[in-house]
mmCIF file with all atom_site columns, C-alpha atoms in Angstrom:
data_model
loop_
_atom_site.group_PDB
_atom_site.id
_atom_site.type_symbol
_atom_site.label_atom_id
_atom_site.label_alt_id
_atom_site.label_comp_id
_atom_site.label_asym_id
_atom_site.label_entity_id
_atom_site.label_seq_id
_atom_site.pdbx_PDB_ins_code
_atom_site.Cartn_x
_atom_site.Cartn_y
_atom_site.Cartn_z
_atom_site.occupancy
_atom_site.B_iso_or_equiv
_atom_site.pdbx_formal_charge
_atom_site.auth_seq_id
_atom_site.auth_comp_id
_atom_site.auth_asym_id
_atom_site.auth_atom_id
_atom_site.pdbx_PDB_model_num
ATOM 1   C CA . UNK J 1 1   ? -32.560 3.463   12.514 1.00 0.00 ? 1   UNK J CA 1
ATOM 2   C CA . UNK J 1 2   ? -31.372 3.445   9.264  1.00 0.00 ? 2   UNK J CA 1
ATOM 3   C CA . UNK J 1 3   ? -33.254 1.712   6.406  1.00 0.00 ? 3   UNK J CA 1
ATOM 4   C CA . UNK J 1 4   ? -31.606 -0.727  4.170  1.00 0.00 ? 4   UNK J CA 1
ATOM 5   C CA . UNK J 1 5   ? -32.561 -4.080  1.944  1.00 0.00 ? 5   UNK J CA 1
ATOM 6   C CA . UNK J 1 6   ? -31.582 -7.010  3.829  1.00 0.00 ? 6   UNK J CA 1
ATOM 7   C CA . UNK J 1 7   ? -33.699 -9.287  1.040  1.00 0.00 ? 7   UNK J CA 1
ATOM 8   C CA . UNK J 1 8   ? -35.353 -8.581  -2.652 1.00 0.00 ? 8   UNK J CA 1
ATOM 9   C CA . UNK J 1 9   ? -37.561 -11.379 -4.440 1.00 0.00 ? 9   UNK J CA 1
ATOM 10  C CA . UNK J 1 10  ? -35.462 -11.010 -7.746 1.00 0.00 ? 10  UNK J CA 1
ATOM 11  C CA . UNK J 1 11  ? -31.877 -10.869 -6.428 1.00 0.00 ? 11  UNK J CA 1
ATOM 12  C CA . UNK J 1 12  ? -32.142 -13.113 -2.696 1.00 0.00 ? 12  UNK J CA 1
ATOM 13  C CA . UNK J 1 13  ? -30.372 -12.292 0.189  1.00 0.00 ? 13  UNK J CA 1
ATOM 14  C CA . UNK J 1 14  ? -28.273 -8.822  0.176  1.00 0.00 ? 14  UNK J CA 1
ATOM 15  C CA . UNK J 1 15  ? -24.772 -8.105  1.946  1.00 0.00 ? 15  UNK J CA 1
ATOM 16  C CA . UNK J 1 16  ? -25.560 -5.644  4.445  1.00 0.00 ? 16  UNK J CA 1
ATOM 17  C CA . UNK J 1 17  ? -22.384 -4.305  4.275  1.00 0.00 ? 17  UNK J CA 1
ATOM 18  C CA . UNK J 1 18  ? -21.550 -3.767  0.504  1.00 0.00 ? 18  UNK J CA 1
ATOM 19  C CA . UNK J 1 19  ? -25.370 -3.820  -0.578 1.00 0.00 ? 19  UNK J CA 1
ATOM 20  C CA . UNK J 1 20  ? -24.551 -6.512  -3.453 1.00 0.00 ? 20  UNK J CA 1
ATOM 21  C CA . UNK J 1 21  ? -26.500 -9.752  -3.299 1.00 0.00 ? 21  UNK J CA 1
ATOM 22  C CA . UNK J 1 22  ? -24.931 -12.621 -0.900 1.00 0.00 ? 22  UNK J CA 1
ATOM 23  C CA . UNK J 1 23  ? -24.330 -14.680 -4.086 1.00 0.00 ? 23  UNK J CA 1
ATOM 24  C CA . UNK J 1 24  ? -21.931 -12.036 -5.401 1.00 0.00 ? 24  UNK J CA 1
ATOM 25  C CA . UNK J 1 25  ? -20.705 -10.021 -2.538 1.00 0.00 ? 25  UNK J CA 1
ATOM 26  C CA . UNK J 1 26  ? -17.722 -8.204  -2.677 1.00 0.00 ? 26  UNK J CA 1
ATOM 27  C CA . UNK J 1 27  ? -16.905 -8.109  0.875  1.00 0.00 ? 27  UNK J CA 1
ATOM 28  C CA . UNK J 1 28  ? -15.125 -11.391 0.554  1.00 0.00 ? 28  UNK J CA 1
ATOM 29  C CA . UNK J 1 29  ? -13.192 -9.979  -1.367 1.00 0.00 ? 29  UNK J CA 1
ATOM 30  C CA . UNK J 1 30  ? -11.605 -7.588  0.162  1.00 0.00 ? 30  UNK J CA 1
ATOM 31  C CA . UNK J 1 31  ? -11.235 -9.995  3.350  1.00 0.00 ? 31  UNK J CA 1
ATOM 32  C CA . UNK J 1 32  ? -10.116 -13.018 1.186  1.00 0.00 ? 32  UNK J CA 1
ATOM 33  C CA . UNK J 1 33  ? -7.348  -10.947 -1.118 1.00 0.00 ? 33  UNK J CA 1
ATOM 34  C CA . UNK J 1 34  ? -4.000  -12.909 -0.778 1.00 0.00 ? 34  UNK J CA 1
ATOM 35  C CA . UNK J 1 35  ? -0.937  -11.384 0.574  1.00 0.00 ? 35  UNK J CA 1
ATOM 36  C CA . UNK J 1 36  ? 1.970   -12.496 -0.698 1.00 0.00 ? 36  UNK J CA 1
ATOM 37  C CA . UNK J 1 37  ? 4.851   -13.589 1.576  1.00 0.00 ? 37  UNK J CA 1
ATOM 38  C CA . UNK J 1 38  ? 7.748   -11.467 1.943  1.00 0.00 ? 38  UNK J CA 1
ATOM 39  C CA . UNK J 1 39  ? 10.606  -12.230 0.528  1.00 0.00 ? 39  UNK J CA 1
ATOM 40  C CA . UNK J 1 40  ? 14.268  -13.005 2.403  1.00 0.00 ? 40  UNK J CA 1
ATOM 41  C CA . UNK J 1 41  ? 16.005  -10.459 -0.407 1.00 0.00 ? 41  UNK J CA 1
ATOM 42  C CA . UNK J 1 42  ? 14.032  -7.091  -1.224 1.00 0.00 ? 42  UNK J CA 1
ATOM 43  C CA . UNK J 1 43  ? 14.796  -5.053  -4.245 1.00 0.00 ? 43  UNK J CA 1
ATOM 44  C CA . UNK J 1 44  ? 13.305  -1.509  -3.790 1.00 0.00 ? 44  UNK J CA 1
ATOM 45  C CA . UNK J 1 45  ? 12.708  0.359   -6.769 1.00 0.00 ? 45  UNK J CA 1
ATOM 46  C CA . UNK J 1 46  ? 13.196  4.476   -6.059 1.00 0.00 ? 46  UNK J CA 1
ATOM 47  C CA . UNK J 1 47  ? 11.478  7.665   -8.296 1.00 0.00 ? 47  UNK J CA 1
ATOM 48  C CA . UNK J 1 48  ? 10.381  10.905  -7.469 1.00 0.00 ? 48  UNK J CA 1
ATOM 49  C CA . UNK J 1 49  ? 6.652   12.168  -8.957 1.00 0.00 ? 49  UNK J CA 1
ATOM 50  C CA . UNK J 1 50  ? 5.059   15.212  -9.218 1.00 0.00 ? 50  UNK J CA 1
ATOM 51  C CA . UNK J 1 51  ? 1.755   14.669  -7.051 1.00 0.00 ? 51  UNK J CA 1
ATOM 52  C CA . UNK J 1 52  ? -1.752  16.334  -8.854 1.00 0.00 ? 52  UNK J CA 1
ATOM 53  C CA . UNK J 1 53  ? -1.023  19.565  -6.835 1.00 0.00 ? 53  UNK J CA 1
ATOM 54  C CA . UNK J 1 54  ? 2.329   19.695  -8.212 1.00 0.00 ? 54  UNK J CA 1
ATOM 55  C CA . UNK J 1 55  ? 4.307   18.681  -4.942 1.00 0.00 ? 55  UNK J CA 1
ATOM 56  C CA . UNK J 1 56  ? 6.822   16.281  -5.510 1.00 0.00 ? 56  UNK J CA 1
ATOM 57  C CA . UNK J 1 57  ? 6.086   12.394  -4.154 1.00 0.00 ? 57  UNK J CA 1
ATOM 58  C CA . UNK J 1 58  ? 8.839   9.860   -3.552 1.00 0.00 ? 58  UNK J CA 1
ATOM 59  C CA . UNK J 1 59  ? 7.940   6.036   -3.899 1.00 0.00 ? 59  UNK J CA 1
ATOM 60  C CA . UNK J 1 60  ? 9.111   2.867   -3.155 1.00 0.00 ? 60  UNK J CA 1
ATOM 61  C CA . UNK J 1 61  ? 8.030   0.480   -5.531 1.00 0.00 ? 61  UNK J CA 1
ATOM 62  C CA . UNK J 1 62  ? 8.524   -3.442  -6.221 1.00 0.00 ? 62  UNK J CA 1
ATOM 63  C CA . UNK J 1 63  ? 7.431   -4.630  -2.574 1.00 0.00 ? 63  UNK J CA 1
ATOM 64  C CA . UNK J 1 64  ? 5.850   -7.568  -1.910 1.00 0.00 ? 64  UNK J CA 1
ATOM 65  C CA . UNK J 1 65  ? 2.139   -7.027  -1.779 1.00 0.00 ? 65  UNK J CA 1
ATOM 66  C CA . UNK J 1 66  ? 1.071   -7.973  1.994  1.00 0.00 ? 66  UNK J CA 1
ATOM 67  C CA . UNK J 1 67  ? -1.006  -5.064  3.325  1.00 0.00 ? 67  UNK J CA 1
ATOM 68  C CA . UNK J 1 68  ? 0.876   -5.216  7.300  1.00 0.00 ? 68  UNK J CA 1
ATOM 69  C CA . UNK J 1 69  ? 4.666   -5.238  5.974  1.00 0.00 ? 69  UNK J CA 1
ATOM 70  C CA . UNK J 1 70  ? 3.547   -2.076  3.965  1.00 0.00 ? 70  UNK J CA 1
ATOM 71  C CA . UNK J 1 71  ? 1.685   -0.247  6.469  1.00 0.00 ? 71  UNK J CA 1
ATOM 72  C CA . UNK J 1 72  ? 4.624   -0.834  9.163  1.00 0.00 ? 72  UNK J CA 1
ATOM 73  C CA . UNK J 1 73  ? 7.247   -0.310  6.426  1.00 0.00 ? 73  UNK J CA 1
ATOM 74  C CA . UNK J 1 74  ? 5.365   3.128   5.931  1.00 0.00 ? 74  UNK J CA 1
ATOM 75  C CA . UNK J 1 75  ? 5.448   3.984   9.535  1.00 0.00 ? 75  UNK J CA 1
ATOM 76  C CA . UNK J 1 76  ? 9.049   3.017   10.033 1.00 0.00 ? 76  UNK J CA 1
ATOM 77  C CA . UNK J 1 77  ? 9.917   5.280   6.893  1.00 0.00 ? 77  UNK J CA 1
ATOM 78  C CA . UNK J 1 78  ? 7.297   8.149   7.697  1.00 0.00 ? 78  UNK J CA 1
ATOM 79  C CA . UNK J 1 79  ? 9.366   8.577   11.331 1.00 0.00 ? 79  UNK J CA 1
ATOM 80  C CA . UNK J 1 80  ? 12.841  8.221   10.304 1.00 0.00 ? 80  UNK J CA 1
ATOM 81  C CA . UNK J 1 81  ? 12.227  10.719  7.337  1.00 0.00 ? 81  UNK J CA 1
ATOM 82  C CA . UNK J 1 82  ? 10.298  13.069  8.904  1.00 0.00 ? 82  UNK J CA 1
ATOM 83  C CA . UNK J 1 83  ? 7.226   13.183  6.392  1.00 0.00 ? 83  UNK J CA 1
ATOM 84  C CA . UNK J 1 84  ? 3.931   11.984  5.606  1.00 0.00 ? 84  UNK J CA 1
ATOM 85  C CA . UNK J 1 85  ? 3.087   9.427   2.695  1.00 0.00 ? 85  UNK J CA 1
ATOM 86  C CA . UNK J 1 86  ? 0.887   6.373   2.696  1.00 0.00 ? 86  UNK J CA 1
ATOM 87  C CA . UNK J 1 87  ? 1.093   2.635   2.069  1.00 0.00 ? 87  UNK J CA 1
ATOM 88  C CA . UNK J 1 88  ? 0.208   1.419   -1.572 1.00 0.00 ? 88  UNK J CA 1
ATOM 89  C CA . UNK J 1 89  ? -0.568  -1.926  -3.393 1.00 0.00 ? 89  UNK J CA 1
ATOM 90  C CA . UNK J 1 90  ? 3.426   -2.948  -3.353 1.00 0.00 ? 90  UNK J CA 1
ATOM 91  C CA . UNK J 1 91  ? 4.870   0.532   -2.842 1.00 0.00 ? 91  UNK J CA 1
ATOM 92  C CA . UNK J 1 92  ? 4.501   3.407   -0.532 1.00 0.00 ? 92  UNK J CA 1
ATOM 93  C CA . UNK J 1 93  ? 4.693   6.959   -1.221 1.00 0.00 ? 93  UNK J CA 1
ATOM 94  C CA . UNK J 1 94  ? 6.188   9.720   1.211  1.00 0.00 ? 94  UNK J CA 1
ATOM 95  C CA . UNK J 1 95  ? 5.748   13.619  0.592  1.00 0.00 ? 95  UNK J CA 1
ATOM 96  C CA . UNK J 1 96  ? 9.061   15.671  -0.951 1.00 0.00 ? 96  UNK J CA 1
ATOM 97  C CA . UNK J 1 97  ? 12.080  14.535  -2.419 1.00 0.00 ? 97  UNK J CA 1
ATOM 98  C CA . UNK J 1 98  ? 13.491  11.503  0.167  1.00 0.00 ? 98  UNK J CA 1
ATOM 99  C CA . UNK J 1 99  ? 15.448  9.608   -2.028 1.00 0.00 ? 99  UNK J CA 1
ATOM 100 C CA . UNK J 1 100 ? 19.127  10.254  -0.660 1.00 0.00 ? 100 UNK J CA 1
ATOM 101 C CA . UNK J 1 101 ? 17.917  9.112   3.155  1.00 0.00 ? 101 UNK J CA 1
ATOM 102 C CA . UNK J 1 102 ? 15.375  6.489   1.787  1.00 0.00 ? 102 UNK J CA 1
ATOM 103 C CA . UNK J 1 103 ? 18.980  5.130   -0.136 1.00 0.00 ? 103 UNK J CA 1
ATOM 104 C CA . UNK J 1 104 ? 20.731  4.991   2.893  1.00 0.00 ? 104 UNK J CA 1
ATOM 105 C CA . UNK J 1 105 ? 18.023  3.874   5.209  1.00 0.00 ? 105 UNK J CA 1
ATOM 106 C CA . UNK J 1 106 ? 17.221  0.844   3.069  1.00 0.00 ? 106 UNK J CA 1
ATOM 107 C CA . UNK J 1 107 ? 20.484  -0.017  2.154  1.00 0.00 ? 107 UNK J CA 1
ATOM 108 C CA . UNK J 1 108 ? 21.168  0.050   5.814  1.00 0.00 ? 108 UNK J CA 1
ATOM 109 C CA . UNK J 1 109 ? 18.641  -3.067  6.428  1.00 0.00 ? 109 UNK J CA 1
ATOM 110 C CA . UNK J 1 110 ? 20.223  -4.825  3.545  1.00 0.00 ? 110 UNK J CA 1
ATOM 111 C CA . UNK J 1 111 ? 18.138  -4.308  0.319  1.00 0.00 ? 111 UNK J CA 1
ATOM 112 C CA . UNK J 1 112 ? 18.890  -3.851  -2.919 1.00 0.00 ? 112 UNK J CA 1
ATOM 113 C CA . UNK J 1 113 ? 17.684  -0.060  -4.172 1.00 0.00 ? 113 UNK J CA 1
ATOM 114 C CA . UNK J 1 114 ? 17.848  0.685   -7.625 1.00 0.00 ? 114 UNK J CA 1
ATOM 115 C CA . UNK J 1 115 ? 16.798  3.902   -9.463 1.00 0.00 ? 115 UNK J CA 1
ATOM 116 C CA . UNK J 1 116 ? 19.003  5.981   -7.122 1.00 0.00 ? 116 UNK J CA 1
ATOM 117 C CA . UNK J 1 117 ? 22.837  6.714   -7.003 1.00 0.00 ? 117 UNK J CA 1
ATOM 118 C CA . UNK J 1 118 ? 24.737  8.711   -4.157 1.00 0.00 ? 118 UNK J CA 1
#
């Protein structure tokens, strides 16, 4: 069994979870952070990055910041490009150069996408 502080005599009662004490415990957090609604009208922002290994990364950025529209947006974008990437906070990043299908794919489901011309 694994040891761990459940109470100290300065601090009180400790989060067994994060370790901080209940008074200030950052678990709620993380479960409480608001998620913003999404919006009717989506404006996508488009850019290409070089990743720290040098590997280009393309990202979508200016989406609303609610944690399950970005992690299904990623999914949906991750299969119809062909790629791996990764939901952010308000963008999501796939692996190469995708901006020419992520232009048409998105301006297929009727968003505006800016930083990206055919």
């Amino acid at each position: 069994m694994k040891d761990r502080v459940v109470y100290s005599s300065e601090k009180g009662r400790i989060c067994p979870r994060c370790g901080w004490p209940a008074s200030d415990c950052h678990c709620a957090e993380e479960i409480a952070k608001p998620q913003e609604p999404v919006p009717s009208r989506i404006v996508a922002k488009l850019r290409v990055e070089n990743a720290g290994s040098g590997k280009k990364v393309t990202v979508i950025d200016g989406l609303p910041k609610n944690t399950e529209f970005l992690a299904s947006l990623a999914r949906e974008l991750k299969k119809s490009c062909g790629t791996g990437g990764k939901p952010g906070d308000g963008s999501v990043e796939l692996q190469g150069d995708q901006r020419e299908r992520l232009y048409d794919f998105l301006s297929r489901k009727g968003w505006t996408v800016k930083g990206w011309n055919p």
